[in-house]
PDB file of C-alpha atoms in Angstrom:
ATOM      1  CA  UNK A   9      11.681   5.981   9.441  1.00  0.00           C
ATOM      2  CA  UNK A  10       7.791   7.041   8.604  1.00  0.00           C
ATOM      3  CA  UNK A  11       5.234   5.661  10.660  1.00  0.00           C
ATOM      4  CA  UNK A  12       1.557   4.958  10.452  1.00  0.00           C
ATOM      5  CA  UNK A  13      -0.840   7.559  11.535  1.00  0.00           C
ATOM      6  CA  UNK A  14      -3.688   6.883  13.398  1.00  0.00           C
ATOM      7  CA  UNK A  15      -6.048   6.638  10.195  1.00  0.00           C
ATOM      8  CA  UNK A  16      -4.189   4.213   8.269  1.00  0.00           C
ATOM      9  CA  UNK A  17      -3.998   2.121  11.503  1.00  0.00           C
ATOM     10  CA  UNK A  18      -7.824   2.019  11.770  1.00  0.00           C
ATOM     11  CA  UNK A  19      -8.083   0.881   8.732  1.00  0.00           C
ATOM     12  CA  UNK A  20      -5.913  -2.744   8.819  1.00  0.00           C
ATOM     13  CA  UNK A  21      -8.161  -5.405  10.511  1.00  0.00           C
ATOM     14  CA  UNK A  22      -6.722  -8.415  12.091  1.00  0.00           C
ATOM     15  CA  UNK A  23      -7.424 -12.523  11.347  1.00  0.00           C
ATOM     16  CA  UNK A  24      -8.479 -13.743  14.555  1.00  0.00           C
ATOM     17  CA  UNK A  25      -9.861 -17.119  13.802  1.00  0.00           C
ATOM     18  CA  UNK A  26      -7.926 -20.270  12.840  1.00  0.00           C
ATOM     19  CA  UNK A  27      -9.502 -20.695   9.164  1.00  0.00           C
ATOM     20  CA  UNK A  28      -8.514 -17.101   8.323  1.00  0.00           C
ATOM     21  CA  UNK A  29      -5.126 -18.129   8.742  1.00  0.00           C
ATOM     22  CA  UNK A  30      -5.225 -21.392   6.967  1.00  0.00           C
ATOM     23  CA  UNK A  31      -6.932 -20.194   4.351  1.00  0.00           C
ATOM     24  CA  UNK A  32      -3.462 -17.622   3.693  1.00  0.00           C
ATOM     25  CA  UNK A  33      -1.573 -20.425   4.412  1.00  0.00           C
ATOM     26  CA  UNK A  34      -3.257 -22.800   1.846  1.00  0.00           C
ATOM     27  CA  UNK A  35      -3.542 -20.260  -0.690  1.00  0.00           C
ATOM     28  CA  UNK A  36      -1.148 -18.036   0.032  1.00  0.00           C
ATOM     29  CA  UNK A  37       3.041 -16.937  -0.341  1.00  0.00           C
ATOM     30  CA  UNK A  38       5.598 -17.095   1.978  1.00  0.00           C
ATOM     31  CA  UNK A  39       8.915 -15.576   2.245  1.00  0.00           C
ATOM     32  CA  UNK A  40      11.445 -16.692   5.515  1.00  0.00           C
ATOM     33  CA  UNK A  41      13.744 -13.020   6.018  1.00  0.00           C
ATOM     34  CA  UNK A  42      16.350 -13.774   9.642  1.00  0.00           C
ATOM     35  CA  UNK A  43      13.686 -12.316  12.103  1.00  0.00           C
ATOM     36  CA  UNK A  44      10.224 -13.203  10.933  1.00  0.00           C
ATOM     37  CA  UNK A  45       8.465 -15.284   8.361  1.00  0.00           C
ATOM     38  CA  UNK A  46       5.581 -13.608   6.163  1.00  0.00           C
ATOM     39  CA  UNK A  47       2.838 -15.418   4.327  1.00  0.00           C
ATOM     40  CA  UNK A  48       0.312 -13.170   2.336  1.00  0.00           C
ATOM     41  CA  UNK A  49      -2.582 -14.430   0.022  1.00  0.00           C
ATOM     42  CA  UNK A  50      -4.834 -12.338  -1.821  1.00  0.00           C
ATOM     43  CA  UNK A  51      -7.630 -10.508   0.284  1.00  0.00           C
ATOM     44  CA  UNK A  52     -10.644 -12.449   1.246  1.00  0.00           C
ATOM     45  CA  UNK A  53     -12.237  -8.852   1.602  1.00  0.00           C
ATOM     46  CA  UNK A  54     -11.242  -5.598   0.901  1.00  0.00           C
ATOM     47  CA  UNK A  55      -8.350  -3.937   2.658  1.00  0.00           C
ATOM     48  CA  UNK A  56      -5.411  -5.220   4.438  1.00  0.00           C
ATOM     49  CA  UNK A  57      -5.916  -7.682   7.102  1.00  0.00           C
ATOM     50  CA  UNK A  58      -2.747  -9.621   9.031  1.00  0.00           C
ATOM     51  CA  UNK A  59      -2.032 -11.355  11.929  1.00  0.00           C
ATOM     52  CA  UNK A  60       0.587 -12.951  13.972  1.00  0.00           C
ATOM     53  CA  UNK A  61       1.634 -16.295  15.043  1.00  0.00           C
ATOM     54  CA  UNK A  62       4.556 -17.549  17.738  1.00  0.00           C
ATOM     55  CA  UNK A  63       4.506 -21.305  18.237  1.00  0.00           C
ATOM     56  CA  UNK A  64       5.797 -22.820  21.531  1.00  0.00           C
ATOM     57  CA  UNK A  65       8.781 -24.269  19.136  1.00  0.00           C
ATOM     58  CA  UNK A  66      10.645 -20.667  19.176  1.00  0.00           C
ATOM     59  CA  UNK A  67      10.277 -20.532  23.230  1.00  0.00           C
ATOM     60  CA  UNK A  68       8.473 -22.223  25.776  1.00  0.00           C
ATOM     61  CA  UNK A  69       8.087 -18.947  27.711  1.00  0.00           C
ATOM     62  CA  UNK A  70       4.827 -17.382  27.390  1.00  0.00           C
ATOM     63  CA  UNK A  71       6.693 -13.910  28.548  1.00  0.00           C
ATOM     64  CA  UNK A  72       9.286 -14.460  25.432  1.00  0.00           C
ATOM     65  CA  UNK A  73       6.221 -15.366  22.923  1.00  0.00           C
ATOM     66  CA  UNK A  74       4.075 -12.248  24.122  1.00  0.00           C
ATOM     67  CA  UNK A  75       7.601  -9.592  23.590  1.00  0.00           C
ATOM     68  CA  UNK A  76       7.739 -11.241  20.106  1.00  0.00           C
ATOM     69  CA  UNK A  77       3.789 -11.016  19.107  1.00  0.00           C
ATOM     70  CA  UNK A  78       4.162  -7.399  20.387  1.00  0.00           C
ATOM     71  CA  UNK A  79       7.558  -6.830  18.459  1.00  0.00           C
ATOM     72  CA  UNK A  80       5.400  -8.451  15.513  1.00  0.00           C
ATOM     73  CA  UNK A  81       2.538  -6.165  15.955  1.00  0.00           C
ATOM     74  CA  UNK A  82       4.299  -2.625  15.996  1.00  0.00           C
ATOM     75  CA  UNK A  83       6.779  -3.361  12.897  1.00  0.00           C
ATOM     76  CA  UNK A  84       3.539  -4.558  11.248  1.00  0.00           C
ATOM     77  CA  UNK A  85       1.313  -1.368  12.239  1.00  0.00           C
ATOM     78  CA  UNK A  86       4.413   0.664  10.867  1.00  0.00           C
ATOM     79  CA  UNK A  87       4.925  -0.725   7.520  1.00  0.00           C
ATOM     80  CA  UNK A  88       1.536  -2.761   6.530  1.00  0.00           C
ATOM     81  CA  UNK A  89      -0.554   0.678   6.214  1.00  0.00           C
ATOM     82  CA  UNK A  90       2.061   2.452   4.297  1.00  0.00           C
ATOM     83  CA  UNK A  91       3.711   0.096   2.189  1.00  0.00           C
ATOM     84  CA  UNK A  92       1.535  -2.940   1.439  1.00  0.00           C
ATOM     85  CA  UNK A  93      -0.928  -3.966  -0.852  1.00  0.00           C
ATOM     86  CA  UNK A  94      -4.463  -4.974  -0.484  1.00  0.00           C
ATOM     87  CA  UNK A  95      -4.245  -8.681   1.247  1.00  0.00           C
ATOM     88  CA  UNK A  96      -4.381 -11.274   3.515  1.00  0.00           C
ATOM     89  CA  UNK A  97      -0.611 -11.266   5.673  1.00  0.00           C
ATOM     90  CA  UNK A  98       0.383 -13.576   8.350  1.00  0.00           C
ATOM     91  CA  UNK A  99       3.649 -12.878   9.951  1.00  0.00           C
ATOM     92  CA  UNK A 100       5.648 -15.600  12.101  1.00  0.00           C
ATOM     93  CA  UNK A 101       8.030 -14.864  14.605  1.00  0.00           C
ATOM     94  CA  UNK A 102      10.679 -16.216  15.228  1.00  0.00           C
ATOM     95  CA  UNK A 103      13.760 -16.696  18.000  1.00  0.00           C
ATOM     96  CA  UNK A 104      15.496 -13.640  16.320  1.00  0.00           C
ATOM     97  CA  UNK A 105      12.392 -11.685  16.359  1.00  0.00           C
ATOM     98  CA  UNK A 106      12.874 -10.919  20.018  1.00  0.00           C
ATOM     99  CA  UNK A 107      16.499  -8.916  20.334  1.00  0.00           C
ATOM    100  CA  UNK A 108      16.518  -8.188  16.874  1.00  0.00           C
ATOM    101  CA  UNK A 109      16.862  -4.039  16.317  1.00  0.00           C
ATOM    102  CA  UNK A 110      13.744  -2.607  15.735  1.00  0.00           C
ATOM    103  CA  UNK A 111      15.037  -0.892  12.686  1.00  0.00           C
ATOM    104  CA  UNK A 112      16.258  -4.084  11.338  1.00  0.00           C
ATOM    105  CA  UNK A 113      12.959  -5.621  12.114  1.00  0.00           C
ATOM    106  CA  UNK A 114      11.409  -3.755   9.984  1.00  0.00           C
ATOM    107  CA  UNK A 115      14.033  -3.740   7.002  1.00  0.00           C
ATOM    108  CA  UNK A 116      13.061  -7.778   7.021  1.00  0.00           C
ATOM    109  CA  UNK A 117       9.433  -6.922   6.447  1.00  0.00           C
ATOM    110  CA  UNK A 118       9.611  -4.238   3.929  1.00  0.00           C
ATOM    111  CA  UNK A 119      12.383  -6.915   1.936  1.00  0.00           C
ATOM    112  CA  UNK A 120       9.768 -10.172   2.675  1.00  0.00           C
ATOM    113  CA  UNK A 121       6.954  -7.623   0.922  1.00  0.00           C
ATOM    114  CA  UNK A 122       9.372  -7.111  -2.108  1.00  0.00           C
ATOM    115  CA  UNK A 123      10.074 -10.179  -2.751  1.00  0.00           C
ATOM    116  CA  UNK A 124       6.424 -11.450  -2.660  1.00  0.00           C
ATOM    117  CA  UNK A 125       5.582  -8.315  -5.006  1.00  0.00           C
ATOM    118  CA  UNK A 126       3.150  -6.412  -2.208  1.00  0.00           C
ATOM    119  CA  UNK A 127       4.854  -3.383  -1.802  1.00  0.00           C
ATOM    120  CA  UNK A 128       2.696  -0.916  -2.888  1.00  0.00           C
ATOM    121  CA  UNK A 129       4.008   1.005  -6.088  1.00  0.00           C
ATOM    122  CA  UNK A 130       6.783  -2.208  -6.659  1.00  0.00           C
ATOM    123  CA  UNK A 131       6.608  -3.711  -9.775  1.00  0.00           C
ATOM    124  CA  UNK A 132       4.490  -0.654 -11.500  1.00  0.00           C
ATOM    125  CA  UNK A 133       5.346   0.107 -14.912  1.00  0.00           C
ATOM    126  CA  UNK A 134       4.939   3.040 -17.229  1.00  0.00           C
ATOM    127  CA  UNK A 135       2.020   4.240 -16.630  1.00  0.00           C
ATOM    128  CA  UNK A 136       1.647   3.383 -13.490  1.00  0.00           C
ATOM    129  CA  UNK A 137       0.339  -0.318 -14.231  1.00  0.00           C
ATOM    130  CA  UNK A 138       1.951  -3.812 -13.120  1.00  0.00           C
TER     131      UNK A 138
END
């Protein structure tokens, strides 16, 4: 599997504040894969921009939430930079997030980007235009 070097992960921001993620989730996709749940809109500003979201509904345990956001955050620094389009991209953990393979963790976010049309290159035809 290719990963992200350091460049490419300098250049993917993160949504910090509550608006920037209702704004992708009021004008935005979503796509539910086994281990995570990914909602993308188009950017508000250039580049890619995501962040991630674990609600006290899959586990009470703040230790169990953290693994998960940090689970989150690696698969996404992996494939976001090297795969994705330009865009707004909330991911949402879930239970299966957590002892999920890594491998197979990121095979559900590559397959939730191709079915929202974001991988980069998907969906190109000749010429090298959507």
């Amino acid at each position: 599997m290719r990963r992200a070097s350091r460049n490419s992960i300098k250049q993917i921001k993160t949504l910090r504040q509550r608006p920037q993620f209702l704004r992708v989730q009021d004008h935005g996709r979503r796509w539910v894969s086994p281990s995570v749940v990914l909602q993308q809109a188009p950017a508000a500003e250039e580049g890619i921009r995501f962040g991630i979201t674990v609600t006290k509904k899959v586990s009470k345990s703040a230790v169990v939430r953290n693994r998960i956001r940090r689970r989150l955050r690696a698969a996404a620094l992996d494939i976001l930079p090297l795969e994705a389009r330009t865009g707004d991209y909330v991911l949402i953990g879930r239970i299966e997030t957590q002892n999920i393979p890594y491998d197979k963790l990121c095979s559900d976010l590559r397959w939730c980007l191709k079915r929202l049309d974001c991988l980069e290159g998907a969906g190109a035809g000749p010429g090298g235009t959507p």
